[in-house]
Amino acid sequence: MYLRCSVSQCGAELDLHDRALACPRCGDLLEVVVDKVALDPPALKRQWRERRLSCDPRDVSGVWRFRDFLPEYPAGTVVTLGEGNTPLVRGHKTAKFAGLRTLWFKHLGWNPTSSFKDLGMTVGMTEANFVGTKAVGCASTGNTSASLAAYAARAGLIAKVYLPAGQISMNKLAQALDYGAELIEIPGSFDDALNALLESVNPDLYFLNSINPFRLEGQKTAMFELLEQLAWNIPDYLIVPGGNLGNSSAFGKAFEELKKFGLVEKVPKMIVVQAAGANPFARMWRAGSRQLVPVDKPETVATAIRIGNPRSWKKSLRGVEFTGGFVMDVTDEEIGEAKAMIGQDGIGCEPASATTLAGLRKLRSEGTIDPDAVVVAVLTGHVLKDTDFIIKHRKKPESREAAEVHAK
Ligand code: F0G
């Protein structure tokens, strides 16, 4: 394995453990290249199943169980909290609400720090440890900081988290504090916090936002686990929230690799959903353009995705195009209503995650997707991640469909 510039026209190559944050030739993002895999597809699938019976911490982790597609580290150096292994939950009232017959939720909020970030952080922190850093840092709308703080504590590293002042949920702030991170509050948005961190990055501070390609390697394993849970039957659509666009980039990379190495013949179409007030990627898609114009003052109730200048948009676009998917947005109103419905199904999630169900309902009402389509919605954060939202903005599901569900 090695690092390569993610822009194919450039293609500059670096050693796997080079600490560069960007391509030294063109300045774009780097990616980990999986160039060979030791086993054939049936043997890989068997090995992943058999590892479930083992007590090796790497097999207990739902990320490292798929380590045939991850960078290799000495067994005792892996920084893990037993992440992954999240269930696939069938939607009932939510399926009706969306107008679909088969809706599944892959709930990545049921991870150790209650968001999908743990899947990437276990790999990012293992790499940080491996290259001998003493301190790690990230900018965050809350979940990355909680996850980074926990995994840094496990690894015995100093954690510094840059947060947009007054703009993140108290629950997430409390998590970072509890795990002992140093909090640096920056006036403005997530984009300002990220710029402030990038300006202060030095050889003593290892950078762990999703620009770091090792983070995406861990996050991609969610798709390995998902398809295994579906007995390798490929759903028609995968729908995922988009903020800084790291997660959708990771999923696109997973599908490319699963296809390249013969584990699947087709892949689900990936739909990325943004909040209407923080929607530069959806705007670009609608305009048919290939140049992202940042949103200056992003605004949405879904604070996790209040991001105006997503750094991974080119990687995410590659994933959307590879899978034949598309990009869309939903309003705060629609997010609130969908979130309430996910609660009504006994599942619950944080507001950003509800963009998925809101998006599905909109797509069905426009007739863009078929009622018989098999759809998996990725829930990215736990219901307890933003309790203020629930108290302040709680919506009763008042739509016609919701009322019908209630009447049953
Ligand atoms: N959902 C939740 C709950 C998130 O916390 C985030 C991002 C996203 C979706 C979007 O994922 O950025 O990979 O497109 N949260 C980051 C953070 C930015 O700092 O916690 P993305």
Coordinates of C-alpha atoms and ligand atoms in Angstrom, one line a residue:
M1 CA 0.0 0.0 0.0
Y2 CA 1.1 3.6 -0.6
L3 CA -0.3 7.1 -0.7
R4 CA -1.3 8.7 -4.0
C5 CA -2.7 12.0 -5.1
S6 CA -6.5 11.6 -5.4
V7 CA -6.5 13.6 -8.6
S8 CA -5.9 11.1 -11.4
Q9 CA -4.2 13.6 -13.8
C10 CA -1.6 14.2 -11.1
G11 CA -1.1 10.8 -9.6
A12 CA 1.9 11.7 -7.5
E13 CA 3.0 8.8 -5.2
L14 CA 4.3 8.9 -1.6
D15 CA 5.3 6.3 1.0
L16 CA 2.3 5.0 3.0
H17 CA 3.5 6.6 6.2
D18 CA 4.5 10.0 4.8
R19 CA 2.9 12.7 7.0
A20 CA 2.1 15.1 4.1
L21 CA -1.3 16.6 4.4
A22 CA -1.6 17.3 0.7
C23 CA -0.1 16.3 -2.5
P24 CA 3.4 17.9 -2.7
R25 CA 3.0 18.3 -6.5
C26 CA -0.5 19.8 -6.9
G27 CA -1.8 20.4 -3.4
D28 CA -4.9 18.2 -3.6
L29 CA -5.9 15.5 -1.2
L30 CA -4.1 12.2 -0.8
E31 CA -5.5 8.7 -0.7
V32 CA -4.4 5.2 0.4
V33 CA -4.0 2.8 -2.5
V34 CA -4.9 -0.8 -1.9
D35 CA -2.9 -2.4 -4.7
K36 CA -3.2 -6.1 -3.8
V37 CA -5.3 -8.3 -1.5
A38 CA -3.9 -11.7 -0.5
L39 CA -7.1 -13.9 -0.8
D40 CA -9.7 -14.4 -3.4
P41 CA -13.3 -13.1 -2.8
P42 CA -14.9 -16.4 -1.3
A43 CA -11.8 -16.8 1.0
L44 CA -12.0 -13.2 2.1
K45 CA -15.7 -13.4 2.9
R46 CA -15.1 -16.7 4.8
Q47 CA -12.2 -15.1 6.8
W48 CA -14.4 -12.1 7.8
R49 CA -17.1 -14.4 9.0
E50 CA -14.6 -16.6 10.9
R51 CA -13.0 -13.6 12.6
R52 CA -16.3 -13.0 14.4
L53 CA -15.6 -16.1 16.5
S54 CA -12.1 -14.8 17.6
C55 CA -11.2 -12.8 20.7
D56 CA -8.3 -11.0 19.1
P57 CA -9.1 -7.2 19.6
R58 CA -8.6 -6.7 15.9
D59 CA -11.3 -9.3 15.1
V60 CA -13.6 -7.9 17.8
S61 CA -13.5 -4.5 16.0
G62 CA -15.9 -4.2 13.1
V63 CA -13.3 -2.1 11.4
W64 CA -10.1 -4.2 11.8
R65 CA -12.0 -7.4 11.0
F66 CA -11.7 -6.1 7.4
R67 CA -8.0 -5.4 7.7
D68 CA -7.2 -7.1 4.5
F69 CA -8.2 -3.7 2.9
L70 CA -6.4 -1.6 5.6
P71 CA -2.8 -0.6 6.2
E72 CA -1.0 -3.2 8.3
Y73 CA 0.2 -2.5 11.9
P74 CA 1.8 -4.7 14.5
A75 CA -1.0 -6.5 16.4
G76 CA -0.5 -4.8 19.8
T77 CA -0.4 -1.2 18.4
V78 CA -4.0 -1.0 17.1
V79 CA -5.9 1.7 19.1
T80 CA -9.4 0.3 19.3
L81 CA -12.6 0.6 21.4
G82 CA -14.4 -2.3 19.6
E83 CA -15.9 0.1 17.1
G84 CA -18.2 -1.0 14.2
N85 CA -20.5 -4.0 14.5
T86 CA -23.5 -1.7 14.3
P87 CA -26.8 -3.2 13.4
L88 CA -28.9 -2.8 10.3
V89 CA -32.4 -1.9 11.5
R90 CA -35.5 -2.2 9.3
G91 CA -37.6 1.0 9.0
H92 CA -41.4 0.5 9.5
K93 CA -43.2 3.8 10.0
T94 CA -40.3 5.6 8.4
A95 CA -40.6 3.4 5.3
K96 CA -44.3 4.4 5.0
F97 CA -43.4 8.0 5.6
A98 CA -40.9 7.9 2.8
G99 CA -43.2 5.8 0.5
L100 CA -40.9 2.9 0.3
R101 CA -41.5 -0.9 0.8
T102 CA -37.9 -1.7 1.9
L103 CA -36.0 0.7 4.0
W104 CA -33.0 -0.2 6.2
F105 CA -31.1 2.0 8.5
K106 CA -27.4 1.4 9.0
H107 CA -27.0 3.1 12.4
L108 CA -23.4 4.2 12.7
G109 CA -24.4 6.3 15.7
W110 CA -24.3 3.1 17.8
N111 CA -20.5 3.3 18.0
P112 CA -18.4 3.8 21.1
T113 CA -18.6 7.6 21.0
S114 CA -22.0 7.5 19.3
S115 CA -21.1 8.6 15.8
F116 CA -19.5 7.1 12.6
K117 CA -16.3 9.0 13.3
D118 CA -15.0 6.2 15.5
L119 CA -14.7 4.0 12.4
G120 CA -12.1 6.4 11.0
M121 CA -10.6 7.4 14.2
T122 CA -9.4 3.9 15.1
V123 CA -7.3 3.8 12.0
G124 CA -6.2 7.5 12.1
M125 CA -5.1 7.2 15.8
T126 CA -3.3 3.9 15.1
E127 CA -1.4 5.6 12.3
A128 CA -0.7 8.7 14.5
N129 CA 0.7 6.4 17.2
F130 CA 2.7 4.4 14.7
V131 CA 4.5 7.5 13.3
G132 CA 5.4 8.5 16.9
T133 CA 3.4 11.6 17.4
K134 CA 2.7 13.0 20.9
A135 CA -0.3 15.2 20.1
V136 CA -3.3 15.0 17.7
G137 CA -5.7 17.7 16.6
C138 CA -8.8 18.3 14.6
A139 CA -11.4 21.0 13.8
S140 CA -14.9 19.8 14.4
T141 CA -18.7 20.4 14.4
G142 CA -18.6 18.1 17.5
N143 CA -18.5 14.5 16.6
T144 CA -15.0 14.3 15.3
S145 CA -13.8 16.1 18.5
A146 CA -15.6 13.6 20.8
S147 CA -14.2 10.7 18.9
L148 CA -10.6 12.1 18.6
A149 CA -10.6 12.9 22.3
A150 CA -11.6 9.3 23.3
Y151 CA -9.2 7.5 21.0
A152 CA -6.4 9.9 22.0
A153 CA -7.0 9.1 25.6
R154 CA -6.8 5.4 24.7
A155 CA -3.5 6.0 22.9
G156 CA -2.1 8.2 25.7
L157 CA -1.8 11.2 23.3
I158 CA -2.6 14.9 23.9
A159 CA -5.8 16.0 22.1
K160 CA -6.5 19.5 20.8
V161 CA -9.8 20.2 19.3
Y162 CA -10.7 23.4 17.4
L163 CA -14.4 24.2 17.6
P164 CA -16.7 26.9 16.1
A165 CA -17.5 28.9 19.3
G166 CA -21.1 28.5 20.5
Q167 CA -22.1 26.4 17.4
I168 CA -21.8 22.9 18.6
S169 CA -24.1 20.7 20.7
M170 CA -23.4 20.7 24.4
N171 CA -23.5 16.9 24.5
K172 CA -20.6 16.7 22.0
L173 CA -18.7 19.4 23.9
A174 CA -19.2 17.5 27.1
Q175 CA -17.8 14.3 25.6
A176 CA -14.6 16.0 24.4
L177 CA -14.2 17.4 27.9
D178 CA -14.8 14.1 29.6
Y179 CA -12.2 12.4 27.5
G180 CA -9.7 15.1 28.5
A181 CA -9.2 17.1 25.3
E182 CA -8.0 20.7 25.2
L183 CA -10.7 22.8 23.6
I184 CA -9.8 25.8 21.4
E185 CA -12.9 27.9 20.5
I186 CA -12.7 29.8 17.2
P187 CA -15.2 32.6 16.3
G188 CA -17.1 31.8 13.1
S189 CA -18.0 28.5 11.4
F190 CA -16.4 25.1 11.2
D191 CA -14.6 26.3 8.1
D192 CA -12.9 29.1 10.1
A193 CA -11.9 26.5 12.8
L194 CA -10.4 24.2 10.2
N195 CA -8.4 27.1 8.7
A196 CA -7.2 28.1 12.2
L197 CA -6.0 24.6 12.8
L198 CA -4.4 24.2 9.4
E199 CA -2.4 27.4 10.0
S200 CA -1.2 26.1 13.4
V201 CA -0.3 22.6 12.2
N202 CA 3.3 21.7 13.0
P203 CA 5.4 18.6 13.1
D204 CA 4.4 18.1 16.7
L205 CA 0.7 18.0 16.1
Y206 CA -0.7 15.2 14.0
F207 CA -3.8 16.3 12.0
L208 CA -6.9 14.1 12.1
N209 CA -9.6 15.7 10.1
S210 CA -11.0 13.6 7.3
I211 CA -8.5 15.2 4.9
N212 CA -6.2 12.6 6.6
P213 CA -6.6 9.6 4.2
F214 CA -6.2 7.1 7.1
R215 CA -9.5 8.3 8.5
L216 CA -11.3 7.4 5.3
E217 CA -9.8 3.9 5.3
G218 CA -11.6 3.1 8.5
Q219 CA -14.8 4.8 7.5
K220 CA -15.0 2.7 4.3
T221 CA -15.3 -0.5 6.3
A222 CA -18.9 0.5 7.1
M223 CA -19.8 -0.5 3.6
F224 CA -18.0 -3.9 3.9
E225 CA -20.0 -4.6 7.1
L226 CA -23.2 -3.4 5.5
L227 CA -23.0 -5.6 2.5
E228 CA -22.0 -8.6 4.6
Q229 CA -25.1 -8.0 6.7
L230 CA -27.2 -8.0 3.5
A231 CA -25.6 -11.4 2.6
W232 CA -23.9 -9.5 -0.3
N233 CA -27.2 -8.7 -1.9
I234 CA -26.7 -5.2 -3.2
P235 CA -29.3 -2.6 -2.4
D236 CA -30.5 -0.2 -5.1
Y237 CA -29.6 3.0 -3.2
L238 CA -27.4 4.1 -0.3
I239 CA -28.3 7.5 1.1
V240 CA -25.9 9.5 3.3
P241 CA -25.7 13.0 4.8
G242 CA -23.0 15.3 3.4
G243 CA -21.0 17.9 5.4
N244 CA -17.3 18.0 4.8
L245 CA -17.9 15.0 2.4
G246 CA -15.4 12.6 4.0
N247 CA -17.9 9.9 4.7
S248 CA -19.4 9.7 1.2
S249 CA -15.8 9.8 -0.2
A250 CA -15.0 6.8 2.0
F251 CA -18.1 4.9 0.9
G252 CA -17.3 5.6 -2.8
K253 CA -13.8 4.3 -2.2
A254 CA -15.2 1.1 -0.6
F255 CA -17.4 0.4 -3.6
E256 CA -14.6 1.0 -6.0
E257 CA -12.3 -1.5 -4.1
L258 CA -15.1 -4.1 -3.6
K259 CA -15.7 -4.1 -7.3
K260 CA -12.1 -4.0 -8.3
F261 CA -11.2 -7.0 -6.2
G262 CA -14.3 -9.0 -7.3
L263 CA -16.3 -9.0 -4.1
V264 CA -19.3 -7.5 -5.8
E265 CA -20.4 -7.1 -9.4
K266 CA -22.6 -4.0 -8.9
V267 CA -22.8 -1.3 -6.3
P268 CA -25.7 0.8 -4.8
K269 CA -26.3 4.2 -6.3
M270 CA -25.0 6.7 -3.6
I271 CA -27.2 9.7 -2.9
V272 CA -25.5 12.5 -0.8
V273 CA -27.9 14.8 1.0
Q274 CA -27.0 18.3 2.3
A275 CA -28.9 20.8 4.4
A276 CA -30.4 23.5 2.2
G277 CA -28.5 26.2 4.2
A278 CA -25.1 24.5 3.8
N279 CA -25.4 23.0 0.4
P280 CA -22.4 23.9 -1.9
F281 CA -22.2 20.4 -3.2
A282 CA -25.9 20.1 -4.0
R283 CA -25.8 23.5 -5.7
M284 CA -22.8 22.4 -7.8
W285 CA -24.5 19.2 -8.8
R286 CA -27.7 21.0 -9.8
A287 CA -25.8 23.5 -11.9
G288 CA -24.0 20.6 -13.7
S289 CA -20.7 22.3 -12.7
R290 CA -17.5 20.7 -11.6
Q291 CA -16.3 23.6 -9.6
L292 CA -17.5 23.9 -6.0
V293 CA -18.4 27.4 -4.8
P294 CA -18.3 27.6 -1.0
V295 CA -21.3 28.9 0.9
D296 CA -20.1 31.9 2.9
K297 CA -22.2 31.7 6.1
P298 CA -23.6 28.1 6.3
E299 CA -26.8 27.9 8.4
T300 CA -28.8 24.9 9.4
V301 CA -30.3 23.3 12.6
A302 CA -28.2 20.2 11.8
T303 CA -25.1 21.7 13.3
A304 CA -23.0 18.6 12.5
I305 CA -23.2 19.5 8.8
R306 CA -23.1 23.3 9.1
I307 CA -20.2 23.5 6.7
G308 CA -19.7 25.9 3.7
N309 CA -16.5 24.7 2.2
P310 CA -16.3 20.9 2.2
R311 CA -12.7 19.8 1.6
S312 CA -13.4 16.3 0.2
W313 CA -15.8 17.3 -2.5
K314 CA -13.8 15.9 -5.4
K315 CA -13.4 12.5 -3.8
S316 CA -17.1 12.5 -2.9
L317 CA -18.0 13.5 -6.5
R318 CA -15.9 10.6 -7.8
G319 CA -17.9 8.2 -5.5
V320 CA -21.3 9.6 -6.6
E321 CA -20.3 9.3 -10.3
F322 CA -18.7 5.9 -9.9
T323 CA -22.0 4.5 -8.4
G324 CA -24.3 6.4 -10.7
G325 CA -25.8 8.3 -7.8
F326 CA -26.6 12.0 -7.3
V327 CA -26.6 14.9 -4.8
M328 CA -29.5 16.8 -3.3
D329 CA -30.6 19.0 -0.4
V330 CA -33.4 19.2 2.1
T331 CA -34.8 22.1 4.3
D332 CA -34.5 22.3 8.1
E333 CA -38.2 21.9 8.3
E334 CA -37.9 18.6 6.4
I335 CA -35.0 17.5 8.6
G336 CA -37.0 18.1 11.8
E337 CA -40.0 16.2 10.5
A338 CA -37.9 13.2 9.3
K339 CA -36.0 13.2 12.6
A340 CA -39.3 12.9 14.6
M341 CA -40.4 10.0 12.3
I342 CA -37.1 8.1 13.0
G343 CA -37.8 8.6 16.7
Q344 CA -41.3 7.2 16.1
D345 CA -39.7 4.0 14.8
G346 CA -37.8 3.6 18.1
I347 CA -34.5 4.2 16.4
G348 CA -33.6 7.9 16.9
C349 CA -30.7 9.9 15.5
E350 CA -29.2 13.4 15.6
P351 CA -30.6 16.0 13.1
A352 CA -27.9 15.6 10.5
S353 CA -28.7 11.9 10.1
A354 CA -32.3 12.7 9.4
T355 CA -31.4 14.4 6.1
T356 CA -31.5 10.8 4.7
L357 CA -35.1 10.1 5.4
A358 CA -36.1 13.6 4.5
G359 CA -34.3 13.1 1.2
L360 CA -36.0 9.8 0.5
R361 CA -39.4 11.3 1.1
K362 CA -38.7 14.1 -1.3
L363 CA -37.3 11.8 -3.9
R364 CA -40.4 9.5 -3.7
S365 CA -42.8 12.5 -3.9
E366 CA -41.0 13.7 -7.0
G367 CA -41.1 10.1 -8.4
T368 CA -37.3 10.0 -8.8
I369 CA -37.0 6.6 -7.1
D370 CA -39.3 3.6 -7.3
P371 CA -41.4 2.5 -4.3
D372 CA -40.0 -1.0 -4.7
A373 CA -36.4 0.1 -4.6
V374 CA -34.3 -1.4 -1.7
V375 CA -32.8 1.5 0.1
V376 CA -30.2 1.8 3.0
A377 CA -30.1 5.1 4.8
V378 CA -26.9 5.8 6.8
L379 CA -27.6 7.3 10.3
T380 CA -24.4 9.0 11.4
G381 CA -25.1 10.1 15.0
H382 CA -27.0 8.9 18.1
V383 CA -30.2 10.5 19.3
L384 CA -28.5 11.7 22.5
K385 CA -25.9 13.7 20.5
D386 CA -28.1 16.8 20.4
T387 CA -30.7 16.7 23.2
D388 CA -31.1 20.5 23.0
F389 CA -32.6 20.1 19.5
I390 CA -35.1 17.6 20.8
I391 CA -36.2 19.9 23.6
K392 CA -36.3 23.1 21.6
H393 CA -37.4 22.0 18.1
R394 CA -39.3 18.8 18.7
K395 CA -41.8 18.2 16.0
K396 CA -44.8 16.0 16.0
P397 CA -45.0 14.1 12.8
E398 CA -48.0 16.0 11.5
S399 CA -47.9 15.1 7.8
R400 CA -50.8 13.2 6.2
E401 CA -48.7 10.0 6.0
A402 CA -47.6 10.3 9.5
A403 CA -51.1 10.8 10.7
E404 CA -52.1 7.6 8.9
V405 CA -49.3 5.8 10.7
H406 CA -50.5 7.2 14.0
A407 CA -54.1 6.1 13.4
K408 CA -53.0 2.4 13.2
Ligands
F0G1 N1 -23.5 13.4 10.2 C1 -22.9 13.7 11.4 C2 -23.6 13.3 12.6 C3 -21.7 14.4 11.4 O1 -21.1 14.7 12.6 C4 -21.1 14.7 10.2 C5 -19.8 15.4 10.2 C6 -21.7 14.3 9.0 C7 -22.9 13.7 9.1 C8 -21.1 14.7 7.7 O2 -20.0 13.8 7.4 O3 -18.4 15.6 7.0 O4 -18.0 13.2 6.3 O5 -19.6 14.6 5.1 N2 -19.2 15.9 11.2 C9 -17.9 16.5 11.2 C10 -17.4 16.7 12.7 C11 -17.6 17.6 10.3 O6 -16.6 17.6 12.9 O7 -17.9 16.0 13.6 P1 -18.9 14.3 6.4

